[in-house]
JSON list of C-alpha atoms in Angstrom, two decimals:
[
{"chain": "A", "resi": 1, "resn": "ASP", "atom": "CA", "xyz": [-59.95, 5.24, 132.59]},
{"chain": "A", "resi": 2, "resn": "THR", "atom": "CA", "xyz": [-62.43, 2.73, 133.98]},
{"chain": "A", "resi": 3, "resn": "GLU", "atom": "CA", "xyz": [-65.70, 3.82, 132.49]},
{"chain": "A", "resi": 4, "resn": "VAL", "atom": "CA", "xyz": [-67.95, 3.33, 129.52]},
{"chain": "A", "resi": 5, "resn": "THR", "atom": "CA", "xyz": [-69.29, 6.54, 128.02]},
{"chain": "A", "resi": 6, "resn": "GLN", "atom": "CA", "xyz": [-72.39, 6.93, 125.88]},
{"chain": "A", "resi": 7, "resn": "THR", "atom": "CA", "xyz": [-73.69, 9.80, 123.79]},
{"chain": "A", "resi": 8, "resn": "PRO", "atom": "CA", "xyz": [-76.14, 11.35, 123.60]},
{"chain": "A", "resi": 9, "resn": "LYS", "atom": "CA", "xyz": [-77.74, 11.05, 127.04]},
{"chain": "A", "resi": 10, "resn": "HIS", "atom": "CA", "xyz": [-81.18, 11.73, 125.59]},
{"chain": "A", "resi": 11, "resn": "LEU", "atom": "CA", "xyz": [-82.49, 11.43, 122.05]},
{"chain": "A", "resi": 12, "resn": "VAL", "atom": "CA", "xyz": [-85.89, 12.23, 120.60]},
{"chain": "A", "resi": 13, "resn": "MET", "atom": "CA", "xyz": [-86.53, 11.16, 117.03]},
{"chain": "A", "resi": 14, "resn": "GLY", "atom": "CA", "xyz": [-89.36, 10.74, 114.59]},
{"chain": "A", "resi": 15, "resn": "MET", "atom": "CA", "xyz": [-90.17, 7.48, 112.89]},
{"chain": "A", "resi": 16, "resn": "THR", "atom": "CA", "xyz": [-88.60, 8.62, 109.62]},
{"chain": "A", "resi": 17, "resn": "ASN", "atom": "CA", "xyz": [-85.36, 9.91, 111.15]},
{"chain": "A", "resi": 18, "resn": "LYS", "atom": "CA", "xyz": [-81.92, 8.33, 111.03]},
{"chain": "A", "resi": 19, "resn": "LYS", "atom": "CA", "xyz": [-79.81, 8.69, 114.15]},
{"chain": "A", "resi": 20, "resn": "SER", "atom": "CA", "xyz": [-76.87, 6.98, 115.82]},
{"chain": "A", "resi": 21, "resn": "LEU", "atom": "CA", "xyz": [-75.97, 6.11, 119.38]},
{"chain": "A", "resi": 22, "resn": "LYS", "atom": "CA", "xyz": [-72.31, 6.05, 120.35]},
{"chain": "A", "resi": 23, "resn": "CYS", "atom": "CA", "xyz": [-70.39, 4.13, 122.99]},
{"chain": "A", "resi": 24, "resn": "GLU", "atom": "CA", "xyz": [-66.73, 4.35, 123.93]},
{"chain": "A", "resi": 25, "resn": "GLN", "atom": "CA", "xyz": [-64.42, 2.56, 126.37]},
{"chain": "A", "resi": 26, "resn": "HIS", "atom": "CA", "xyz": [-60.68, 2.82, 126.95]},
{"chain": "A", "resi": 27, "resn": "MET", "atom": "CA", "xyz": [-60.22, -0.16, 129.26]},
{"chain": "A", "resi": 28, "resn": "GLY", "atom": "CA", "xyz": [-58.78, -2.37, 126.54]},
{"chain": "A", "resi": 29, "resn": "HIS", "atom": "CA", "xyz": [-61.89, -4.54, 126.60]},
{"chain": "A", "resi": 30, "resn": "ARG", "atom": "CA", "xyz": [-62.38, -6.66, 123.49]},
{"chain": "A", "resi": 31, "resn": "ALA", "atom": "CA", "xyz": [-66.09, -7.45, 123.89]},
{"chain": "A", "resi": 32, "resn": "MET", "atom": "CA", "xyz": [-68.79, -4.81, 123.63]},
{"chain": "A", "resi": 33, "resn": "TYR", "atom": "CA", "xyz": [-72.54, -5.09, 123.97]},
{"chain": "A", "resi": 34, "resn": "TRP", "atom": "CA", "xyz": [-75.80, -3.31, 123.26]},
{"chain": "A", "resi": 35, "resn": "TYR", "atom": "CA", "xyz": [-78.75, -3.82, 125.58]},
{"chain": "A", "resi": 36, "resn": "LYS", "atom": "CA", "xyz": [-82.27, -2.44, 125.50]},
{"chain": "A", "resi": 37, "resn": "GLN", "atom": "CA", "xyz": [-84.04, -1.73, 128.77]},
{"chain": "A", "resi": 38, "resn": "LYS", "atom": "CA", "xyz": [-87.71, -0.85, 129.12]},
{"chain": "A", "resi": 39, "resn": "ALA", "atom": "CA", "xyz": [-89.01, 0.81, 132.26]},
{"chain": "A", "resi": 40, "resn": "LYS", "atom": "CA", "xyz": [-89.01, -1.46, 135.33]},
{"chain": "A", "resi": 41, "resn": "LYS", "atom": "CA", "xyz": [-87.57, -4.35, 133.31]},
{"chain": "A", "resi": 42, "resn": "PRO", "atom": "CA", "xyz": [-84.13, -5.94, 133.22]},
{"chain": "A", "resi": 43, "resn": "PRO", "atom": "CA", "xyz": [-81.71, -5.19, 130.37]},
{"chain": "A", "resi": 44, "resn": "GLU", "atom": "CA", "xyz": [-82.22, -7.36, 127.30]},
{"chain": "A", "resi": 45, "resn": "LEU", "atom": "CA", "xyz": [-79.24, -8.26, 125.17]},
{"chain": "A", "resi": 46, "resn": "MET", "atom": "CA", "xyz": [-79.32, -7.04, 121.56]},
{"chain": "A", "resi": 47, "resn": "PHE", "atom": "CA", "xyz": [-75.83, -7.46, 120.10]},
{"chain": "A", "resi": 48, "resn": "VAL", "atom": "CA", "xyz": [-72.38, -8.65, 121.10]},
{"chain": "A", "resi": 49, "resn": "TYR", "atom": "CA", "xyz": [-69.14, -7.72, 119.37]},
{"chain": "A", "resi": 50, "resn": "SER", "atom": "CA", "xyz": [-65.97, -9.65, 120.03]},
{"chain": "A", "resi": 51, "resn": "TYR", "atom": "CA", "xyz": [-62.69, -8.38, 118.60]},
{"chain": "A", "resi": 52, "resn": "GLU", "atom": "CA", "xyz": [-64.69, -5.95, 116.44]},
{"chain": "A", "resi": 53, "resn": "LYS", "atom": "CA", "xyz": [-66.73, -8.75, 114.89]},
{"chain": "A", "resi": 54, "resn": "LEU", "atom": "CA", "xyz": [-70.44, -9.26, 115.46]},
{"chain": "A", "resi": 55, "resn": "SER", "atom": "CA", "xyz": [-70.80, -12.51, 117.37]},
{"chain": "A", "resi": 56, "resn": "ILE", "atom": "CA", "xyz": [-74.35, -12.39, 118.72]},
{"chain": "A", "resi": 57, "resn": "ASN", "atom": "CA", "xyz": [-77.47, -10.83, 117.25]},
{"chain": "A", "resi": 58, "resn": "GLU", "atom": "CA", "xyz": [-80.48, -11.63, 119.40]},
{"chain": "A", "resi": 59, "resn": "SER", "atom": "CA", "xyz": [-82.91, -11.53, 116.47]},
{"chain": "A", "resi": 60, "resn": "VAL", "atom": "CA", "xyz": [-83.00, -7.74, 116.57]},
{"chain": "A", "resi": 61, "resn": "PRO", "atom": "CA", "xyz": [-85.03, -6.02, 113.80]},
{"chain": "A", "resi": 62, "resn": "SER", "atom": "CA", "xyz": [-82.96, -4.61, 110.95]},
{"chain": "A", "resi": 63, "resn": "ARG", "atom": "CA", "xyz": [-83.99, -1.05, 111.81]},
{"chain": "A", "resi": 64, "resn": "PHE", "atom": "CA", "xyz": [-81.22, -1.37, 114.44]},
{"chain": "A", "resi": 65, "resn": "SER", "atom": "CA", "xyz": [-77.80, -1.63, 112.83]},
{"chain": "A", "resi": 66, "resn": "PRO", "atom": "CA", "xyz": [-74.70, -2.03, 115.01]},
{"chain": "A", "resi": 67, "resn": "GLU", "atom": "CA", "xyz": [-71.20, -1.09, 114.01]},
{"chain": "A", "resi": 68, "resn": "CYS", "atom": "CA", "xyz": [-67.84, -1.51, 115.71]},
{"chain": "A", "resi": 69, "resn": "PRO", "atom": "CA", "xyz": [-65.29, 0.73, 113.94]},
{"chain": "A", "resi": 70, "resn": "ASN", "atom": "CA", "xyz": [-62.48, -0.21, 116.34]},
{"chain": "A", "resi": 71, "resn": "SER", "atom": "CA", "xyz": [-61.90, -1.90, 119.67]},
{"chain": "A", "resi": 72, "resn": "SER", "atom": "CA", "xyz": [-62.87, 1.22, 121.63]},
{"chain": "A", "resi": 73, "resn": "LEU", "atom": "CA", "xyz": [-65.98, 2.32, 119.79]},
{"chain": "A", "resi": 74, "resn": "LEU", "atom": "CA", "xyz": [-69.43, 0.86, 119.30]},
{"chain": "A", "resi": 75, "resn": "ASN", "atom": "CA", "xyz": [-72.26, 2.51, 117.39]},
{"chain": "A", "resi": 76, "resn": "LEU", "atom": "CA", "xyz": [-75.92, 1.71, 117.02]},
{"chain": "A", "resi": 77, "resn": "HIS", "atom": "CA", "xyz": [-77.52, 3.14, 113.90]},
{"chain": "A", "resi": 78, "resn": "LEU", "atom": "CA", "xyz": [-81.25, 3.73, 114.07]},
{"chain": "A", "resi": 79, "resn": "HIS", "atom": "CA", "xyz": [-83.62, 4.06, 111.13]},
{"chain": "A", "resi": 80, "resn": "ALA", "atom": "CA", "xyz": [-87.39, 3.93, 110.78]},
{"chain": "A", "resi": 81, "resn": "LEU", "atom": "CA", "xyz": [-87.96, 3.14, 114.44]},
{"chain": "A", "resi": 82, "resn": "GLN", "atom": "CA", "xyz": [-91.33, 2.59, 116.04]},
{"chain": "A", "resi": 83, "resn": "PRO", "atom": "CA", "xyz": [-92.70, 4.22, 119.20]},
{"chain": "A", "resi": 84, "resn": "GLU", "atom": "CA", "xyz": [-92.34, 0.88, 121.00]},
{"chain": "A", "resi": 85, "resn": "ASP", "atom": "CA", "xyz": [-88.58, 1.14, 120.46]},
{"chain": "A", "resi": 86, "resn": "SER", "atom": "CA", "xyz": [-88.51, 3.93, 123.03]},
{"chain": "A", "resi": 87, "resn": "ALA", "atom": "CA", "xyz": [-86.29, 2.69, 125.84]},
{"chain": "A", "resi": 88, "resn": "LEU", "atom": "CA", "xyz": [-82.96, 3.10, 127.60]},
{"chain": "A", "resi": 89, "resn": "TYR", "atom": "CA", "xyz": [-80.18, 1.77, 125.40]},
{"chain": "A", "resi": 90, "resn": "LEU", "atom": "CA", "xyz": [-77.20, 0.53, 127.36]},
{"chain": "A", "resi": 91, "resn": "CYS", "atom": "CA", "xyz": [-73.71, -0.20, 126.17]},
{"chain": "A", "resi": 92, "resn": "ALA", "atom": "CA", "xyz": [-71.38, -2.49, 128.08]},
{"chain": "A", "resi": 93, "resn": "SER", "atom": "CA", "xyz": [-67.88, -3.87, 127.69]},
{"chain": "A", "resi": 94, "resn": "SER", "atom": "CA", "xyz": [-65.87, -6.75, 129.12]},
{"chain": "A", "resi": 95, "resn": "PRO", "atom": "CA", "xyz": [-62.36, -8.15, 128.68]},
{"chain": "A", "resi": 96, "resn": "ARG", "atom": "CA", "xyz": [-63.71, -11.16, 126.73]},
{"chain": "A", "resi": 97, "resn": "ARG", "atom": "CA", "xyz": [-63.00, -14.13, 128.87]},
{"chain": "A", "resi": 98, "resn": "GLN", "atom": "CA", "xyz": [-65.57, -16.64, 130.01]},
{"chain": "A", "resi": 99, "resn": "GLY", "atom": "CA", "xyz": [-67.30, -15.35, 133.08]},
{"chain": "A", "resi": 100, "resn": "ASP", "atom": "CA", "xyz": [-66.18, -11.75, 132.62]},
{"chain": "A", "resi": 101, "resn": "THR", "atom": "CA", "xyz": [-67.91, -8.94, 134.39]},
{"chain": "A", "resi": 102, "resn": "GLN", "atom": "CA", "xyz": [-69.61, -6.51, 132.07]},
{"chain": "A", "resi": 103, "resn": "TYR", "atom": "CA", "xyz": [-69.24, -2.80, 132.80]},
{"chain": "A", "resi": 104, "resn": "PHE", "atom": "CA", "xyz": [-72.12, -0.61, 131.74]},
{"chain": "A", "resi": 105, "resn": "GLY", "atom": "CA", "xyz": [-72.38, 2.92, 130.48]},
{"chain": "A", "resi": 106, "resn": "PRO", "atom": "CA", "xyz": [-75.08, 5.33, 131.71]},
{"chain": "A", "resi": 107, "resn": "GLY", "atom": "CA", "xyz": [-77.29, 4.67, 128.71]},
{"chain": "A", "resi": 108, "resn": "THR", "atom": "CA", "xyz": [-79.09, 6.76, 126.11]},
{"chain": "A", "resi": 109, "resn": "ARG", "atom": "CA", "xyz": [-82.74, 7.50, 126.81]},
{"chain": "A", "resi": 110, "resn": "LEU", "atom": "CA", "xyz": [-84.44, 7.19, 123.41]},
{"chain": "A", "resi": 111, "resn": "THR", "atom": "CA", "xyz": [-87.92, 8.48, 122.66]},
{"chain": "A", "resi": 112, "resn": "VAL", "atom": "CA", "xyz": [-89.50, 7.72, 119.29]},
{"chain": "A", "resi": 113, "resn": "LEU", "atom": "CA", "xyz": [-92.42, 9.95, 118.37]},
{"chain": "B", "resi": 1, "resn": "GLY", "atom": "CA", "xyz": [-87.28, -22.21, 129.61]},
{"chain": "B", "resi": 2, "resn": "GLU", "atom": "CA", "xyz": [-84.23, -21.32, 131.67]},
{"chain": "B", "resi": 3, "resn": "SER", "atom": "CA", "xyz": [-84.63, -18.14, 133.66]},
{"chain": "B", "resi": 4, "resn": "VAL", "atom": "CA", "xyz": [-83.30, -16.09, 136.49]},
{"chain": "B", "resi": 5, "resn": "GLY", "atom": "CA", "xyz": [-85.88, -14.57, 138.80]},
{"chain": "B", "resi": 6, "resn": "LEU", "atom": "CA", "xyz": [-86.39, -12.87, 142.13]},
{"chain": "B", "resi": 7, "resn": "HIS", "atom": "CA", "xyz": [-88.81, -13.69, 144.94]},
{"chain": "B", "resi": 8, "resn": "LEU", "atom": "CA", "xyz": [-89.59, -10.10, 146.05]},
{"chain": "B", "resi": 9, "resn": "PRO", "atom": "CA", "xyz": [-90.14, -7.22, 143.66]},
{"chain": "B", "resi": 10, "resn": "THR", "atom": "CA", "xyz": [-89.87, -4.53, 146.40]},
{"chain": "B", "resi": 11, "resn": "LEU", "atom": "CA", "xyz": [-88.02, -4.55, 149.69]},
{"chain": "B", "resi": 12, "resn": "SER", "atom": "CA", "xyz": [-88.33, -1.79, 152.30]},
{"chain": "B", "resi": 13, "resn": "VAL", "atom": "CA", "xyz": [-85.63, -1.64, 154.96]},
{"chain": "B", "resi": 14, "resn": "GLN", "atom": "CA", "xyz": [-84.97, 0.72, 157.85]},
{"chain": "B", "resi": 15, "resn": "GLU", "atom": "CA", "xyz": [-81.73, 2.65, 157.58]},
{"chain": "B", "resi": 16, "resn": "GLY", "atom": "CA", "xyz": [-79.02, 0.85, 159.53]},
{"chain": "B", "resi": 17, "resn": "ASP", "atom": "CA", "xyz": [-80.64, -2.56, 159.23]},
{"chain": "B", "resi": 18, "resn": "ASN", "atom": "CA", "xyz": [-79.29, -5.38, 157.09]},
{"chain": "B", "resi": 19, "resn": "SER", "atom": "CA", "xyz": [-80.91, -6.12, 153.72]},
{"chain": "B", "resi": 20, "resn": "ILE", "atom": "CA", "xyz": [-81.22, -9.48, 152.04]},
{"chain": "B", "resi": 21, "resn": "ILE", "atom": "CA", "xyz": [-82.16, -9.67, 148.38]},
{"chain": "B", "resi": 22, "resn": "ASN", "atom": "CA", "xyz": [-82.89, -13.11, 146.98]},
{"chain": "B", "resi": 23, "resn": "CYS", "atom": "CA", "xyz": [-82.66, -14.60, 143.53]},
{"chain": "B", "resi": 24, "resn": "ALA", "atom": "CA", "xyz": [-83.63, -18.00, 142.15]},
{"chain": "B", "resi": 25, "resn": "TYR", "atom": "CA", "xyz": [-82.05, -19.39, 139.03]},
{"chain": "B", "resi": 26, "resn": "SER", "atom": "CA", "xyz": [-83.02, -22.44, 137.05]},
{"chain": "B", "resi": 27, "resn": "ASN", "atom": "CA", "xyz": [-80.06, -23.06, 134.72]},
{"chain": "B", "resi": 28, "resn": "SER", "atom": "CA", "xyz": [-77.93, -25.64, 136.49]},
{"chain": "B", "resi": 29, "resn": "ALA", "atom": "CA", "xyz": [-75.17, -25.00, 133.93]},
{"chain": "B", "resi": 30, "resn": "SER", "atom": "CA", "xyz": [-74.68, -21.43, 135.14]},
{"chain": "B", "resi": 31, "resn": "ASP", "atom": "CA", "xyz": [-71.18, -21.02, 136.53]},
{"chain": "B", "resi": 32, "resn": "TYR", "atom": "CA", "xyz": [-70.86, -17.31, 137.19]},
{"chain": "B", "resi": 33, "resn": "PHE", "atom": "CA", "xyz": [-73.23, -14.94, 138.95]},
{"chain": "B", "resi": 34, "resn": "ILE", "atom": "CA", "xyz": [-73.22, -11.19, 139.30]},
{"chain": "B", "resi": 35, "resn": "TRP", "atom": "CA", "xyz": [-75.17, -8.65, 141.29]},
{"chain": "B", "resi": 36, "resn": "TYR", "atom": "CA", "xyz": [-75.79, -5.25, 139.75]},
{"chain": "B", "resi": 37, "resn": "LYS", "atom": "CA", "xyz": [-77.20, -2.10, 141.30]},
{"chain": "B", "resi": 38, "resn": "GLN", "atom": "CA", "xyz": [-79.12, 0.30, 139.10]},
{"chain": "B", "resi": 39, "resn": "GLU", "atom": "CA", "xyz": [-80.02, 3.75, 140.36]},
{"chain": "B", "resi": 40, "resn": "SER", "atom": "CA", "xyz": [-82.69, 5.79, 138.67]},
{"chain": "B", "resi": 41, "resn": "GLY", "atom": "CA", "xyz": [-81.51, 7.16, 135.33]},
{"chain": "B", "resi": 42, "resn": "LYS", "atom": "CA", "xyz": [-78.20, 5.27, 135.40]},
{"chain": "B", "resi": 43, "resn": "GLY", "atom": "CA", "xyz": [-76.76, 2.12, 133.95]},
{"chain": "B", "resi": 44, "resn": "PRO", "atom": "CA", "xyz": [-76.29, -1.04, 136.04]},
{"chain": "B", "resi": 45, "resn": "GLN", "atom": "CA", "xyz": [-73.29, -0.89, 138.33]},
{"chain": "B", "resi": 46, "resn": "PHE", "atom": "CA", "xyz": [-71.30, -4.00, 139.25]},
{"chain": "B", "resi": 47, "resn": "ILE", "atom": "CA", "xyz": [-71.49, -4.81, 142.95]},
{"chain": "B", "resi": 48, "resn": "ILE", "atom": "CA", "xyz": [-70.07, -8.26, 143.47]},
{"chain": "B", "resi": 49, "resn": "ASP", "atom": "CA", "xyz": [-69.74, -11.58, 141.68]},
{"chain": "B", "resi": 50, "resn": "ILE", "atom": "CA", "xyz": [-69.29, -15.21, 142.58]},
{"chain": "B", "resi": 51, "resn": "ARG", "atom": "CA", "xyz": [-68.24, -18.31, 140.68]},
{"chain": "B", "resi": 52, "resn": "SER", "atom": "CA", "xyz": [-69.93, -21.64, 141.02]},
{"chain": "B", "resi": 53, "resn": "ASN", "atom": "CA", "xyz": [-66.97, -23.20, 142.84]},
{"chain": "B", "resi": 54, "resn": "MET", "atom": "CA", "xyz": [-67.63, -20.89, 145.79]},
{"chain": "B", "resi": 55, "resn": "ASP", "atom": "CA", "xyz": [-70.58, -20.55, 148.16]},
{"chain": "B", "resi": 56, "resn": "LYS", "atom": "CA", "xyz": [-69.79, -17.21, 149.74]},
{"chain": "B", "resi": 57, "resn": "ARG", "atom": "CA", "xyz": [-67.95, -14.07, 148.81]},
{"chain": "B", "resi": 58, "resn": "GLN", "atom": "CA", "xyz": [-67.63, -10.84, 150.75]},
{"chain": "B", "resi": 59, "resn": "GLY", "atom": "CA", "xyz": [-67.05, -7.30, 149.65]},
{"chain": "B", "resi": 60, "resn": "GLN", "atom": "CA", "xyz": [-67.32, -3.98, 151.37]},
{"chain": "B", "resi": 61, "resn": "ARG", "atom": "CA", "xyz": [-70.64, -4.15, 153.28]},
{"chain": "B", "resi": 62, "resn": "VAL", "atom": "CA", "xyz": [-71.93, -6.74, 150.82]},
{"chain": "B", "resi": 63, "resn": "THR", "atom": "CA", "xyz": [-71.93, -10.52, 150.85]},
{"chain": "B", "resi": 64, "resn": "VAL", "atom": "CA", "xyz": [-73.14, -12.88, 148.16]},
{"chain": "B", "resi": 65, "resn": "LEU", "atom": "CA", "xyz": [-74.22, -16.40, 149.03]},
{"chain": "B", "resi": 66, "resn": "LEU", "atom": "CA", "xyz": [-74.67, -19.15, 146.49]},
{"chain": "B", "resi": 67, "resn": "ASN", "atom": "CA", "xyz": [-76.60, -22.32, 147.21]},
{"chain": "B", "resi": 68, "resn": "LYS", "atom": "CA", "xyz": [-76.24, -24.57, 144.19]},
{"chain": "B", "resi": 69, "resn": "THR", "atom": "CA", "xyz": [-78.33, -27.33, 145.73]},
{"chain": "B", "resi": 70, "resn": "VAL", "atom": "CA", "xyz": [-81.48, -25.22, 145.59]},
{"chain": "B", "resi": 71, "resn": "LYS", "atom": "CA", "xyz": [-80.26, -22.87, 142.84]},
{"chain": "B", "resi": 72, "resn": "HIS", "atom": "CA", "xyz": [-80.48, -19.81, 145.05]},
{"chain": "B", "resi": 73, "resn": "LEU", "atom": "CA", "xyz": [-78.42, -16.65, 145.19]},
{"chain": "B", "resi": 74, "resn": "SER", "atom": "CA", "xyz": [-78.65, -13.87, 147.75]},
{"chain": "B", "resi": 75, "resn": "LEU", "atom": "CA", "xyz": [-77.14, -10.46, 148.29]},
{"chain": "B", "resi": 76, "resn": "GLN", "atom": "CA", "xyz": [-76.71, -9.22, 151.83]},
{"chain": "B", "resi": 77, "resn": "ILE", "atom": "CA", "xyz": [-76.10, -5.54, 152.48]},
{"chain": "B", "resi": 78, "resn": "ALA", "atom": "CA", "xyz": [-74.92, -4.64, 155.96]},
{"chain": "B", "resi": 79, "resn": "ALA", "atom": "CA", "xyz": [-76.01, -1.42, 157.70]},
{"chain": "B", "resi": 80, "resn": "THR", "atom": "CA", "xyz": [-78.18, -0.32, 154.79]},
{"chain": "B", "resi": 81, "resn": "GLN", "atom": "CA", "xyz": [-77.85, 3.35, 153.89]},
{"chain": "B", "resi": 82, "resn": "PRO", "atom": "CA", "xyz": [-80.11, 5.71, 151.92]},
{"chain": "B", "resi": 83, "resn": "GLY", "atom": "CA", "xyz": [-77.58, 5.57, 149.08]},
{"chain": "B", "resi": 84, "resn": "ASP", "atom": "CA", "xyz": [-78.32, 1.86, 148.74]},
{"chain": "B", "resi": 85, "resn": "SER", "atom": "CA", "xyz": [-81.81, 2.63, 147.43]},
{"chain": "B", "resi": 86, "resn": "ALA", "atom": "CA", "xyz": [-81.91, 1.26, 143.90]},
{"chain": "B", "resi": 87, "resn": "VAL", "atom": "CA", "xyz": [-83.03, -1.70, 141.82]},
{"chain": "B", "resi": 88, "resn": "TYR", "atom": "CA", "xyz": [-80.85, -4.75, 142.27]},
{"chain": "B", "resi": 89, "resn": "PHE", "atom": "CA", "xyz": [-80.47, -7.34, 139.52]},
{"chain": "B", "resi": 90, "resn": "CYS", "atom": "CA", "xyz": [-78.93, -10.74, 139.77]},
{"chain": "B", "resi": 91, "resn": "ALA", "atom": "CA", "xyz": [-77.46, -12.04, 136.56]},
{"chain": "B", "resi": 92, "resn": "GLU", "atom": "CA", "xyz": [-76.04, -15.35, 135.44]},
{"chain": "B", "resi": 93, "resn": "ASN", "atom": "CA", "xyz": [-73.57, -16.53, 132.87]},
{"chain": "B", "resi": 94, "resn": "SER", "atom": "CA", "xyz": [-73.96, -20.09, 131.73]},
{"chain": "B", "resi": 95, "resn": "GLY", "atom": "CA", "xyz": [-70.54, -20.47, 130.27]},
{"chain": "B", "resi": 96, "resn": "GLY", "atom": "CA", "xyz": [-69.19, -20.47, 126.73]},
{"chain": "B", "resi": 97, "resn": "TYR", "atom": "CA", "xyz": [-69.50, -16.77, 126.17]},
{"chain": "B", "resi": 98, "resn": "GLN", "atom": "CA", "xyz": [-70.41, -13.44, 127.60]},
{"chain": "B", "resi": 99, "resn": "LYS", "atom": "CA", "xyz": [-74.14, -13.93, 127.32]},
{"chain": "B", "resi": 100, "resn": "VAL", "atom": "CA", "xyz": [-75.49, -12.77, 130.62]},
{"chain": "B", "resi": 101, "resn": "THR", "atom": "CA", "xyz": [-79.11, -13.24, 131.60]},
{"chain": "B", "resi": 102, "resn": "PHE", "atom": "CA", "xyz": [-80.62, -10.79, 134.05]},
{"chain": "B", "resi": 103, "resn": "GLY", "atom": "CA", "xyz": [-83.24, -11.54, 136.65]},
{"chain": "B", "resi": 104, "resn": "THR", "atom": "CA", "xyz": [-86.37, -9.44, 136.99]},
{"chain": "B", "resi": 105, "resn": "GLY", "atom": "CA", "xyz": [-84.98, -7.06, 139.63]},
{"chain": "B", "resi": 106, "resn": "THR", "atom": "CA", "xyz": [-85.77, -6.07, 143.22]},
{"chain": "B", "resi": 107, "resn": "LYS", "atom": "CA", "xyz": [-86.34, -2.50, 144.25]},
{"chain": "B", "resi": 108, "resn": "LEU", "atom": "CA", "xyz": [-84.72, -1.68, 147.59]},
{"chain": "B", "resi": 109, "resn": "GLN", "atom": "CA", "xyz": [-86.25, 1.23, 149.47]},
{"chain": "B", "resi": 110, "resn": "VAL", "atom": "CA", "xyz": [-84.35, 2.51, 152.50]},
{"chain": "B", "resi": 111, "resn": "ILE", "atom": "CA", "xyz": [-86.48, 4.23, 155.11]},
{"chain": "B", "resi": 112, "resn": "PRO", "atom": "CA", "xyz": [-84.58, 7.01, 156.91]}
]
């Protein structure tokens, strides 16, 4: 298995809703990432987990809450989002060595109403 | 601040011709570079990478060139096909961890 999967593919939520994005990989990678990508822009790093521990938080607002239950799973919990949070949310994984290639999932297209 | 950027936001190429996508980087500490292809509605897909101790690396129909003197990276695609139409991002890793910085992206349009 050489892919990163993400669910759901699309998500529409109101500003008072609570939802979660899920990411899974079975490549034995020990680093996992969340990125946010706005239209026609490059991906922007949000969080990095290494060996199931949060190692980088790029000053992301607390309405985004990441979780790494085990080495294969990564969640992003969403609460009280704003319309400007609408974007493509990408998950990636890598083996966790310096200079590793990151492999991306297809993303979740999030719309906040 | 340090950044990775591209010279051309859109590149139109005739099918069968070669494409060259350029990228300038400013962080001299960067030691690993990656090219990603992103098709509409999909996540970035790894194409090819190169480490700073090399100046050229070839893959299937793709070649990456690294010029550390002028901090320039390029992706060459041979015999461009309609399936190559996508946005191409260069990305850099400046060592120490997996923090990868993406450039602004170039849209490649292949004209049949």
